[in-house]
Structures are given as C-alpha cells and as structure tokens.
Short mmCIF file of C-alpha atoms in Angstrom, two decimals:
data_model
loop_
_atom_site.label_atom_id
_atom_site.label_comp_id
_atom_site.label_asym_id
_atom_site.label_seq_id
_atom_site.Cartn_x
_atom_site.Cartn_y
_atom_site.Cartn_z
CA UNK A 1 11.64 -3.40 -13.33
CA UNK A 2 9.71 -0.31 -14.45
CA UNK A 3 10.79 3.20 -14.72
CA UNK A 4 10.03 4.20 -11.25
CA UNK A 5 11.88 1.63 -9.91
CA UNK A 6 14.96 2.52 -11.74
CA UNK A 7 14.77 6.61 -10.71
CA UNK A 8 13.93 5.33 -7.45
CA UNK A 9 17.08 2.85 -7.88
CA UNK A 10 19.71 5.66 -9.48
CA UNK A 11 18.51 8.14 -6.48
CA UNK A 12 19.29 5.66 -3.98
CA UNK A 13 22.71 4.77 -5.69
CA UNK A 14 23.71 8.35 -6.18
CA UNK A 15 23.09 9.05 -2.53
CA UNK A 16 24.86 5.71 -0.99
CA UNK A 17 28.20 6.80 -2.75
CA UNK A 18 27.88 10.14 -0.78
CA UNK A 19 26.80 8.66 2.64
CA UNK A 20 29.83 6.45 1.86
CA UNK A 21 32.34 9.59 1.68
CA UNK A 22 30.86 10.41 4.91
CA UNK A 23 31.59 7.51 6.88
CA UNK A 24 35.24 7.95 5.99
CA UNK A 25 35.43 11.68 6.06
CA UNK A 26 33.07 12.54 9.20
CA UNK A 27 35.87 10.81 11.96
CA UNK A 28 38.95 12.29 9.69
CA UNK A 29 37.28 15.68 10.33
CA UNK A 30 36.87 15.71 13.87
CA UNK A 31 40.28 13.90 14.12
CA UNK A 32 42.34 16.42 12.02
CA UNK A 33 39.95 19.63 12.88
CA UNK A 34 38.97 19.18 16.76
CA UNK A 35 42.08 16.62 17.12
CA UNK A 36 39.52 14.22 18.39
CA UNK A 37 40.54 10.54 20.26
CA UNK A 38 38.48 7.36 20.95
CA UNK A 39 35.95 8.95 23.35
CA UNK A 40 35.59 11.55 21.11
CA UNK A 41 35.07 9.31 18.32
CA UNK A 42 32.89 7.27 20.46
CA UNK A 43 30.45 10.65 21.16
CA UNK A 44 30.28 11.00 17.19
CA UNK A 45 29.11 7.33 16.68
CA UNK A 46 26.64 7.54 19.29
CA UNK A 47 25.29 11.22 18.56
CA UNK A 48 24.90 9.85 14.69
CA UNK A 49 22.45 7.11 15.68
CA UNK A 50 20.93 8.10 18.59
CA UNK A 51 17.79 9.39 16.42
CA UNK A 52 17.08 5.64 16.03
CA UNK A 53 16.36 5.34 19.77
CA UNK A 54 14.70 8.55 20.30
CA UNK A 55 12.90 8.84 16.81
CA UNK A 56 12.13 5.28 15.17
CA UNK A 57 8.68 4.47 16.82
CA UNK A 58 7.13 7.85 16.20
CA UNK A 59 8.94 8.10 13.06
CA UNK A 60 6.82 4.79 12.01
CA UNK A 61 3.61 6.20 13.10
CA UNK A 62 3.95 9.03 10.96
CA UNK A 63 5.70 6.75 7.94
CA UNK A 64 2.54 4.94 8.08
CA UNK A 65 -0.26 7.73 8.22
CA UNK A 66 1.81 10.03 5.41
CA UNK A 67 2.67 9.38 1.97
CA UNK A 68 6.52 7.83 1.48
CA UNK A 69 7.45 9.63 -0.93
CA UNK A 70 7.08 13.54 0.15
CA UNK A 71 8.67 12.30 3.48
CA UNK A 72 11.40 10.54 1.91
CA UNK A 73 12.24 13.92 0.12
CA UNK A 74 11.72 15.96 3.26
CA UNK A 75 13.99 13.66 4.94
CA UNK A 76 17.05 14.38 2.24
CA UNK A 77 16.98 17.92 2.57
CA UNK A 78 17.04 17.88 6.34
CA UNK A 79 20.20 15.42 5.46
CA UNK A 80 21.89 17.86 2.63
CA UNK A 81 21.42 20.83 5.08
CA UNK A 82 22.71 19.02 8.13
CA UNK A 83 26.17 17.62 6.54
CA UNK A 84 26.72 20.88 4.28
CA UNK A 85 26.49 22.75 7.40
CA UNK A 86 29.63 21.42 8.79
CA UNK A 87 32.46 22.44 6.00
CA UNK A 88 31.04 25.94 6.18
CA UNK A 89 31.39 25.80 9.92
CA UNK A 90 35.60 24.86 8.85
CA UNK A 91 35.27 27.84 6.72
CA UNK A 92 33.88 30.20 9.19
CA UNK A 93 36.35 28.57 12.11
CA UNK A 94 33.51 28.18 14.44
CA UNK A 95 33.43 24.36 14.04
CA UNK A 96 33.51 22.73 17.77
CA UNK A 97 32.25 18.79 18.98
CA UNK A 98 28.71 20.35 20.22
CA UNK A 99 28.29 21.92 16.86
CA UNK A 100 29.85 18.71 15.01
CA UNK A 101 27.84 16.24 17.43
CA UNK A 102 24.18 18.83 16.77
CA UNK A 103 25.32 18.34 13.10
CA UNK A 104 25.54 14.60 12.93
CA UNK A 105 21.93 14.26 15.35
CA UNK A 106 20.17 16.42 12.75
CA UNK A 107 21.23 14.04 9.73
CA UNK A 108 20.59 10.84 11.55
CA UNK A 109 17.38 11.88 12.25
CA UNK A 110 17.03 12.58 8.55
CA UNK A 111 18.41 9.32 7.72
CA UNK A 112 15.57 7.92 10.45
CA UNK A 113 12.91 9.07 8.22
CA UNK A 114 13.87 8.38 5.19
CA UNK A 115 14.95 4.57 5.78
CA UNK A 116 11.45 4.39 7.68
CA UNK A 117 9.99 5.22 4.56
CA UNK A 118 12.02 3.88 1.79
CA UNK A 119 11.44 0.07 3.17
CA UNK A 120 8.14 1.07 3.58
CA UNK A 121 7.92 2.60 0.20
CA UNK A 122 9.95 -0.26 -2.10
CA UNK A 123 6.84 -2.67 -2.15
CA UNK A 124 4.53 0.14 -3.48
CA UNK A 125 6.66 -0.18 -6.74
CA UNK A 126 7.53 -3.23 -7.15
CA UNK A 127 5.33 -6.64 -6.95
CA UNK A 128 5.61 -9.36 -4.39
CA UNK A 129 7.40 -11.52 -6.61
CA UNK A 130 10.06 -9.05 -7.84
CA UNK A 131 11.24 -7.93 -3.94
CA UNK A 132 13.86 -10.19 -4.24
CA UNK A 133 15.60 -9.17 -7.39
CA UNK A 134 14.48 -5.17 -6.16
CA UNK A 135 16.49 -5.46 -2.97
CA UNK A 136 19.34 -7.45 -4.38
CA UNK A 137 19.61 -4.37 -7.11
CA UNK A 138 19.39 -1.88 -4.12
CA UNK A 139 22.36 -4.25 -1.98
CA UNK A 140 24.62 -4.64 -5.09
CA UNK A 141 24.21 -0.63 -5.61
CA UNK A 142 25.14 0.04 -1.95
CA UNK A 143 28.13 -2.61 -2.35
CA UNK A 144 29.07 -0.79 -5.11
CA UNK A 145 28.91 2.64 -3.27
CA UNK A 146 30.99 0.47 -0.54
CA UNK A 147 33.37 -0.16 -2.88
CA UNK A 148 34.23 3.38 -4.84
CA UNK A 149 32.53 5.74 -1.95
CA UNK A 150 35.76 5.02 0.23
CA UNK A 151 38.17 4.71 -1.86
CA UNK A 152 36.66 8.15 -3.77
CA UNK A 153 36.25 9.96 -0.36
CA UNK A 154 40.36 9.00 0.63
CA UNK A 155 41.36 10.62 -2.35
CA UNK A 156 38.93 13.79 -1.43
CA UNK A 157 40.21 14.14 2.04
CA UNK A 158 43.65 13.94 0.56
CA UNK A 159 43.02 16.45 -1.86
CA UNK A 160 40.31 18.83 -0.38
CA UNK A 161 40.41 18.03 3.36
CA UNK A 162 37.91 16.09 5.27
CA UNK A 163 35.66 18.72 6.05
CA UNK A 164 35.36 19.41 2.37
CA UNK A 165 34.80 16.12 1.00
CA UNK A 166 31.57 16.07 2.39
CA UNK A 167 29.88 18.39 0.50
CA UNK A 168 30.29 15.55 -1.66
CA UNK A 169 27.40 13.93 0.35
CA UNK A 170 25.02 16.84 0.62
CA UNK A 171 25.16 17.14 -3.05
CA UNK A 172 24.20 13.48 -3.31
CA UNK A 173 20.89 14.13 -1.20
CA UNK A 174 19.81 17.21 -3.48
CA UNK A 175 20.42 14.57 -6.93
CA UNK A 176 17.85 11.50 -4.80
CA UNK A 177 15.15 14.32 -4.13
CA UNK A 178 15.24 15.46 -7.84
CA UNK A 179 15.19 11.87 -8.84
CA UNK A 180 12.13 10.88 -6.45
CA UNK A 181 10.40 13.91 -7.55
CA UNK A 182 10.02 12.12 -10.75
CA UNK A 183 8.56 9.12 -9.39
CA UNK A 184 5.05 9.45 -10.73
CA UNK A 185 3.92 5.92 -9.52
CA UNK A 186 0.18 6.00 -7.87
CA UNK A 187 0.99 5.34 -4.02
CA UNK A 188 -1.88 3.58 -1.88
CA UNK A 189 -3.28 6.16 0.70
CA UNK A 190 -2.12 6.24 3.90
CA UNK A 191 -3.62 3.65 6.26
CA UNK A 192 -5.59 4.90 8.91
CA UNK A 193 -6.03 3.33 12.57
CA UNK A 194 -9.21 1.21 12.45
CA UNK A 195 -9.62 2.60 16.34
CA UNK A 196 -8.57 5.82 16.29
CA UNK A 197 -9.32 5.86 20.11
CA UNK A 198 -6.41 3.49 20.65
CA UNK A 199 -4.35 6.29 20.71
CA UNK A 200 -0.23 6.11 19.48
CA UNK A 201 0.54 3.87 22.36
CA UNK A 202 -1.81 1.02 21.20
CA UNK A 203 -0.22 1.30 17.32
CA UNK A 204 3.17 0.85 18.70
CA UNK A 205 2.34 -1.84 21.16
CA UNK A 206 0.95 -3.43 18.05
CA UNK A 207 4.15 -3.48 15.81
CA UNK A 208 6.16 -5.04 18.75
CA UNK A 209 3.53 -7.41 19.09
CA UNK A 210 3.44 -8.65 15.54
CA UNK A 211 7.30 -8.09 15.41
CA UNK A 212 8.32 -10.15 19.01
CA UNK A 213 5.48 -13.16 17.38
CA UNK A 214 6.89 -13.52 14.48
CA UNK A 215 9.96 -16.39 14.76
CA UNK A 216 11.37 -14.70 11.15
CA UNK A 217 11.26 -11.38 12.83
CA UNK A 218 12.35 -12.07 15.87
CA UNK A 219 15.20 -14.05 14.96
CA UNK A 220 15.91 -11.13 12.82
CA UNK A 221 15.88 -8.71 15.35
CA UNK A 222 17.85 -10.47 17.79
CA UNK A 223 20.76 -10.79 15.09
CA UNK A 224 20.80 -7.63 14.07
CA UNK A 225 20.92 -6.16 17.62
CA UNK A 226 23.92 -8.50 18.55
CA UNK A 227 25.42 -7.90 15.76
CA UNK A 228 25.03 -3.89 15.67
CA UNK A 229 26.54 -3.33 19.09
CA UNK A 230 29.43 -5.17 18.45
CA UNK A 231 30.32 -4.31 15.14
CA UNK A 232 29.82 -0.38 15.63
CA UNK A 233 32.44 -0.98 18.22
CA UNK A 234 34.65 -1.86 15.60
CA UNK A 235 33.39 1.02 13.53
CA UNK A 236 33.74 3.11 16.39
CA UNK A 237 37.49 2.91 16.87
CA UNK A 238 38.53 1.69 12.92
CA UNK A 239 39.86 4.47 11.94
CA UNK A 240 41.92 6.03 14.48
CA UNK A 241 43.42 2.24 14.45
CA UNK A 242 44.21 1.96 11.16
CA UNK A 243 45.60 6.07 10.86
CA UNK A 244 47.29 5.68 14.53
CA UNK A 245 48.13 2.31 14.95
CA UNK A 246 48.70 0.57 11.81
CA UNK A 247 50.02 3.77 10.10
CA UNK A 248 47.67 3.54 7.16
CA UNK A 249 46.79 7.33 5.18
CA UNK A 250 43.27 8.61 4.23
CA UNK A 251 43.93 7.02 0.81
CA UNK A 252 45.31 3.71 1.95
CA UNK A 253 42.28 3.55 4.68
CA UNK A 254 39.81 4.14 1.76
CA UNK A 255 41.15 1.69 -0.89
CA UNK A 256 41.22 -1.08 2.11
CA UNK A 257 37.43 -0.48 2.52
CA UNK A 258 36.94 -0.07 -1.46
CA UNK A 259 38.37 -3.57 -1.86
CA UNK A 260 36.87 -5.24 1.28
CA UNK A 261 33.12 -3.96 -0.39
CA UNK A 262 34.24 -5.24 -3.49
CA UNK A 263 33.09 -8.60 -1.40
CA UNK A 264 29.57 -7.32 -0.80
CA UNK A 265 29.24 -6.81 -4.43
CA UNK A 266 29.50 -10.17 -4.96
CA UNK A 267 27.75 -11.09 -2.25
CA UNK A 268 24.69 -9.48 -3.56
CA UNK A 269 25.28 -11.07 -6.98
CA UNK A 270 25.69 -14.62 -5.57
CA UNK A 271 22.73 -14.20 -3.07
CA UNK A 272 19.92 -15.49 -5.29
CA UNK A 273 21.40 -17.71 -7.57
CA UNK A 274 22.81 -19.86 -4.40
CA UNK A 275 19.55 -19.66 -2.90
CA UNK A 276 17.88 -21.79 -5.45
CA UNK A 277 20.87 -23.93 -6.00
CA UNK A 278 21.20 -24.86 -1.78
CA UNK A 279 17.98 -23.36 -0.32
CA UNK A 280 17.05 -20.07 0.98
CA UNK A 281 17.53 -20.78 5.05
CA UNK A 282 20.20 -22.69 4.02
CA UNK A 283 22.33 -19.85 2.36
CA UNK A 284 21.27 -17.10 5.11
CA UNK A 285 22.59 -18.97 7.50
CA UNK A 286 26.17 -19.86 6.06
CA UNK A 287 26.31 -16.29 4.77
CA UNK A 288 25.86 -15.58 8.32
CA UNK A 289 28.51 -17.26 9.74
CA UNK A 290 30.92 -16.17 7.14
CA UNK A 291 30.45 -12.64 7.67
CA UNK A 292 30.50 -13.15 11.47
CA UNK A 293 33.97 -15.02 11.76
CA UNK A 294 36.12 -12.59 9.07
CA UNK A 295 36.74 -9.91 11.51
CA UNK A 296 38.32 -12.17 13.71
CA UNK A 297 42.00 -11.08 11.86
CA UNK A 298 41.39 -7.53 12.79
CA UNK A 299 42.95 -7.30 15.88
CA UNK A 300 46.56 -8.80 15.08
CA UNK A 301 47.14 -7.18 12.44
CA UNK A 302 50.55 -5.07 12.80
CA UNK A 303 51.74 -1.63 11.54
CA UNK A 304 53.70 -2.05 7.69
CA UNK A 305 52.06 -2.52 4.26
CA UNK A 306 50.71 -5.93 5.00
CA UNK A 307 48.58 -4.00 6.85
CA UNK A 308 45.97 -2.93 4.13
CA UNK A 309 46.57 -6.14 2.51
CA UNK A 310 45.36 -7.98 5.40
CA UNK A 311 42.52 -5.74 6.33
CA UNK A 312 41.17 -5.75 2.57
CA UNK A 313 40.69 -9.60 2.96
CA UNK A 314 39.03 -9.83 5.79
CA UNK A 315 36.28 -6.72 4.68
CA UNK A 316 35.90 -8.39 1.49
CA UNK A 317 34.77 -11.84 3.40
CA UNK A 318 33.04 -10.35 5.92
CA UNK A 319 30.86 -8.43 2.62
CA UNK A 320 30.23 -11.57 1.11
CA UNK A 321 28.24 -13.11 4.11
CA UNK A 322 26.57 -10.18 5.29
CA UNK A 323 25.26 -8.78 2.13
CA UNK A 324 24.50 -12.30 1.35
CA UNK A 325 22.19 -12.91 4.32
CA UNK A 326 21.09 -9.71 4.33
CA UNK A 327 19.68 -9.39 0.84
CA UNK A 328 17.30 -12.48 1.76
CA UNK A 329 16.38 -11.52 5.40
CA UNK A 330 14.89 -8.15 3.65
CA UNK A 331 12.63 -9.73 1.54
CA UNK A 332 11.44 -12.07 3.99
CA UNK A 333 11.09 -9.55 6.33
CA UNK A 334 9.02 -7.78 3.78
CA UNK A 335 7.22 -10.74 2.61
CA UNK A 336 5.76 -11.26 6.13
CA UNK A 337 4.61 -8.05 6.95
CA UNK A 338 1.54 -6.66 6.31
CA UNK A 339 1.72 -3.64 4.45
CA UNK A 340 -0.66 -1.84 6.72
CA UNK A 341 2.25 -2.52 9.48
CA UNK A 342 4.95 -2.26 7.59
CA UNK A 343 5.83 1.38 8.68
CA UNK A 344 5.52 0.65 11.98
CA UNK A 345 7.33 -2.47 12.31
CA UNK A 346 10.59 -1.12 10.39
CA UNK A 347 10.60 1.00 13.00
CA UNK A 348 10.49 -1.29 15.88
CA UNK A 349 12.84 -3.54 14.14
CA UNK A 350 14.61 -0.34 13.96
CA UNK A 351 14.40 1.01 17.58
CA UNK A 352 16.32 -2.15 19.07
CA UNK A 353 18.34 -3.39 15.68
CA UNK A 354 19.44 0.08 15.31
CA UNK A 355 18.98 1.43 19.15
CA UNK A 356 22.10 -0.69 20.63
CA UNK A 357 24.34 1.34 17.86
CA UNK A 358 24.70 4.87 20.17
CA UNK A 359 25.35 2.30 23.02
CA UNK A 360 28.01 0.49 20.90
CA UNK A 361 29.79 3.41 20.21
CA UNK A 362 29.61 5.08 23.38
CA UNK A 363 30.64 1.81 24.66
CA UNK A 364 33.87 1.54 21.90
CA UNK A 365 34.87 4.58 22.90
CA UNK A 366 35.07 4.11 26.61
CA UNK A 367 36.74 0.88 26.45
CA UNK A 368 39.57 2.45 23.81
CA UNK A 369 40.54 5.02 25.31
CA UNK A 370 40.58 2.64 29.04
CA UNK A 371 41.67 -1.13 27.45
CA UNK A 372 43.43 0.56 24.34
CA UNK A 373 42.47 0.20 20.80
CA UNK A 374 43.65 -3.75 20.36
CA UNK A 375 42.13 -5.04 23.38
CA UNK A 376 38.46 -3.92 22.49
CA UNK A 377 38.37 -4.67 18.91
CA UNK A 378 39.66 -7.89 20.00
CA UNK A 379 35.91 -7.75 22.71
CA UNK A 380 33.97 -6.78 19.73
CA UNK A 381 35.06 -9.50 16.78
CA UNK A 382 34.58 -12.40 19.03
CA UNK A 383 31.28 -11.26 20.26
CA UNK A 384 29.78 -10.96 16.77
CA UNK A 385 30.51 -14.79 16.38
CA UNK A 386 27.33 -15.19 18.57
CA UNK A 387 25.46 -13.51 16.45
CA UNK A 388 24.75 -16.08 13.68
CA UNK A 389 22.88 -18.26 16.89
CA UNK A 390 20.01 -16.56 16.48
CA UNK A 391 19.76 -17.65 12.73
CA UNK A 392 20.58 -21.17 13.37
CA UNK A 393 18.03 -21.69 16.11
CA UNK A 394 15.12 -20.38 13.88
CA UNK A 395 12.87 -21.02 11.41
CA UNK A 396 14.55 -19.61 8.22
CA UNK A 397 17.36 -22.35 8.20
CA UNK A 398 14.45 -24.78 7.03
CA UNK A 399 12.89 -22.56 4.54
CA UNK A 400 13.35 -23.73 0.83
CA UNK A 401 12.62 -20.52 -0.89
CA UNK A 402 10.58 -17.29 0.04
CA UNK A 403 7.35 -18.27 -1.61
CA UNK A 404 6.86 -21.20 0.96
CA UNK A 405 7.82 -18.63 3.46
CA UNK A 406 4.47 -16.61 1.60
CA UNK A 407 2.70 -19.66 1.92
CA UNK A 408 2.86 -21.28 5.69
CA UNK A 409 2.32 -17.24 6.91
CA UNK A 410 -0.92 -17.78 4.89
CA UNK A 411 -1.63 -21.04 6.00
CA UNK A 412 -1.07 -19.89 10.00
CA UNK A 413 -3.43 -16.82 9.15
CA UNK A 414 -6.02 -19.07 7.51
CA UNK A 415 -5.78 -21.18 10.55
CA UNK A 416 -6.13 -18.47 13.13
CA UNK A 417 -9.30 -17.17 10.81
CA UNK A 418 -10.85 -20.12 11.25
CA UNK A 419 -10.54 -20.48 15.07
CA UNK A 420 -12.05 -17.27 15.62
CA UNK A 421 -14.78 -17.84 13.28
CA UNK A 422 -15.44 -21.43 15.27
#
C-alpha cells in the first residue's frame, strides 16, 4: 500500500476512535443533561440516521459528478461543527432535544457524504487486486477504534462529562481533513451522464436497477436491511439497559464494548486467511450466522458483575462474524460495480441498508418505553437470526474466491455484449 493509502488509512483511523466516543457519549448526554428515556433515546437514533433516507440518492448523484476527495473534506467539517456545537450548548445552558436532535441531523448528514464518497473514493487508490487487504486494513482499524473508542470515551464521561467528551470527536474530524488534504493521488474526473437529458430521476432509477439485478447486491442489501432494523433496536435501548437495568457505570458500559470489539479485531484479521483456507462464500456465510446468533444472551442477562462479563462475550462473538462477513461482502460489492456507478449505487445500497435504521430506532423506542426494555431486545435478537437467509440463499455461498467473482461478472457482460451485437 502506497503513501496515500496510508494518510488516507491514519485519517480514517483517527476519526473512527472519535465517532466511537460518540456513540457512547451522545445517549449519556441526553440521559444525564435532558434526563432523557427510551422514546427519547429512540428520537436521537432516528434523528442521527434519518439523513440516509432523505439524503443518500442525491448524495450519490453528486458523489459521482464531484471529486471524492474535496467532498469528503467538506463533509468532516460539517461533522466537527455539528458535534462541537453541542458541549458549548452545555456550557451556555441552552442545550434542549430540538437543539440536540438539529445537532445529531446535521452530522449524519455529514457522515452521508462522506461514506458516499469514501467507498466511492477507496478504489481510486488502491488496485483491484489490493481491495481486499485495503478494506480489511480499514475493518481492523475501525475494530480497533471499537475496541479503545468505548472504553476511552467511559473514562471521558467519567472524568469530563458526556457532553464534554465529545469534543473528543470533533477534534478527530479536523485531524482526517488535514490528513486527506495531503492525499496528492491523481483522481479520475468525474463521470458525466452519457444523456444528460435523462435528467436525476433516470441516474437513480439506474443504480437501483443495476443494484436490485445483481444476486451479490441484492442479497447484500436485503441482509443488511434486516439486519439494520433490528440491531439499531438493540442499539437504541443498550444503554439505558445496561446504566438502568443491569446497573453497569459509564466506565463499566465502555470496557464491555472495548472487549466485545476486541472480537471484530480479530475478525478482520481472520477474514482473509480463512477465506482461502475454506472458500470465500463459504466463510461469509458462517461469519454470518455467528454474528447473527451471539446477541441472543442479551436479554437474560441480570443486574450484578456477571453482568459485563456476560455482555463482553457475546459483543466479542457477535464482532467476529460480522466484521468477518463484512470485510468480504465490501470487496465484492466493490468488485462488481462499475466505477462509473459506484457513487450512485452506495447510495442506493445506502438508502434501504441504512434507511430502515431511523425506523429501527423510532421503533426501539416505542416498544421500550410500551413492552419495557427486556421484552424488545428480546423482539430484536431473535429477528436478526433471519438475517443470515439472505446469504445462504444466494450466490456468494458458492463463490471460491473474489477473482472468480471478477470473472463470471465478466463472462455474463461478455455474454450480454454479444446478444446485442447478434
């Protein structure tokens, strides 16, 4: 991997350690500050990714008419300014839930850019043949910010306050905007529509189109949708169920996610090498179903220090499947893609993978504060055990490796080429 790759790489890790803090310290400061409960919590989820179903598809038009790289950095400052924002509203004591929920919108839409563009951007450094090893580099770093973010931001909101520790965060965007601003890799130039008459409604009609007839990306989709909605439900309602119900501090809560992303570490290191040793399909799919079943535990556990114990375990499972499997369904996903669509279909995969999370946590709320906090996470952990179906019932369980993958997309497209030209 060249030098671009590696600022591109250290930007990326830099900022996942702060986004990390965040995920802890965002809830803990509207539970301590605005005393907020599950519906409350359950406005904060959905607010925080509803710029995925408002913003993805345009988002991808623009990711693939502009250059990655100024948008990427655009899209960090909007983030840095968005979550700083929020501890001076603490200072100032004018920090309420429409200010906190504006807040979180503003980021996620940040975040909507600049994930549009970095998968977009990652195969303009790197060649075909080195996506792999790129995007198991880029999972092990966010593992990594999985394991010491939380356990770094529970010690912060102990020491500074939850509002506080994420300034941690906004710092972290300002350090990936220096770092891509020293990226001086030549980027191809924007595509442009071959029919500009088509209008923005024919490009998007064409990314769902190649997206829904693809099996890959379809299968895909329809996993990461399932599993999305069901496991932001968990998200949703984690922490006032681990601080509420099960007792656990900020600290305790942090080190339990710290050592359950310890798991996705190794799940990221273990990805390739079992690949060639059982097969690429082979290993998605098992990583799959590990991933999906590990949360099962979560809703029996009971208040007293087995507590984080028990919790640890079944995060640290649940990161070795999913990073696993999700290490290889990136590369395929780029590997099959045209990189003329490539913007555009992120961000269709985007709209419905990442469009049932507002509903997820709007939905987690709802049912926590009317079923109660055990009842629904109990819902949501045996509904992500359907998820791995939509791997087993495709395609990729076959697939060898992702060069053969390469090679029967070229063969189909060779095919269809010579149909039209007969």
């Amino acid at each position: 991997m060249g030098r671009n790759f590696r600022l591109f790489w250290a930007g990326e890790t830099v900022s996942l350690f702060g986004s990390q803090i965040t995920v802890l310290a965002l809830p803990l400061a509207a539970i301590s500050v605005l005393d907020a409960g599950a519906f409350e919590l359950g406005l904060l989820g959905m607010t925080s990714y509803l710029p995925f179903l408002i913003l993805a598809l345009p988002a991808g038009i623009v990711t693939d008419r502009c250059r990655r790289r100024p948008l990427m950095i655009a899209a960090n400052l909007v983030q840095a300014a968005a979550i700083g924002l929020i501890p001076l509203l603490v200072v100032l004591g004018e920090l309420t839930l429409d200010r906190l929920l504006a807040a979180a919108f503003a980021a996620g839409a940040g975040r909507v850019f600049f994930e549009l563009a970095y998968r977009s951007y990652l195969p303009s450094l790197v060649p075909t043949g080195q996506l792999t090893a790129a995007n198991a580099r880029l999972s092990s770093s966010e593992s990594l910010a999985e394991v010491g973010g939380p356990a770094a931001g529970g010690w912060l909101v102990s020491a500074l306050g939850a509002p506080f520790a994420l300034l941690v965060d906004a710092v972290s965007f300002v350090v990936s905007t220096v770092t891509l601003g020293r990226i001086d890799a030549a980027e191809p130039q924007p595509g442009r529509p071959a029919q500009p008459a088509r209008g923005v409604r024919a490009e998007l009609a064409d990314s769902f189109r190649f997206t829904f007839a693809s099996p890959y990306l379809r299968a895909f989709l329809g996993e990461a949708a399932t599993y999305n909605l069901f496991w932001q439900i968990v998200q949703t309602l984690l922490t006032l169920y681990a601080v509420q119900t099960l007792g656990l501090s900020p600290a305790a809560l942090g080190l339990v996610l710290a050592v359950g992303s310890a798991g996705a570490l190794l799940g990221a290191v273990l990805a390739g090498p079992l690949a060639s040793r059982i097969g690429l399909g082979r290993t998605v799919v098992a990583a799959a179903v590990v991933g999906d079943a590990a949360p099962l535990v979560l809703p029996f556990v009971g208040p007293g220090p087995a507590a984080a114990v028990v919790l640890g375990a079944a995060f640290f499972v649940r990161g070795i499947g999913i990073t696993g499997c999700n290490v290889h369904v990136m590369a395929i996903r780029q590997t099959v893609t045209p990189h003329r669509l490539l913007g555009r279909t992120v961000a269709a995969y985007q709209l419905v993978g990442y469009g049932v999370i507002p509903i997820g946590a709007l939905a987690g709320g709802v049912l926590g504060q009317h079923l109660g906090l055990r009842p629904t996470l109990l819902l949501a952990v045996v509904g992500l055990l359907s998820t791995c179906l939509w791997l087993i019932f495709s395609p990729v369980r076959r697939a060898s490796s992702l060069t053969e993958i390469a090679e029967s997309i070229e063969r189909e497209a060779e095919v269809v080429r010579h149909r039209r030209m007969g």
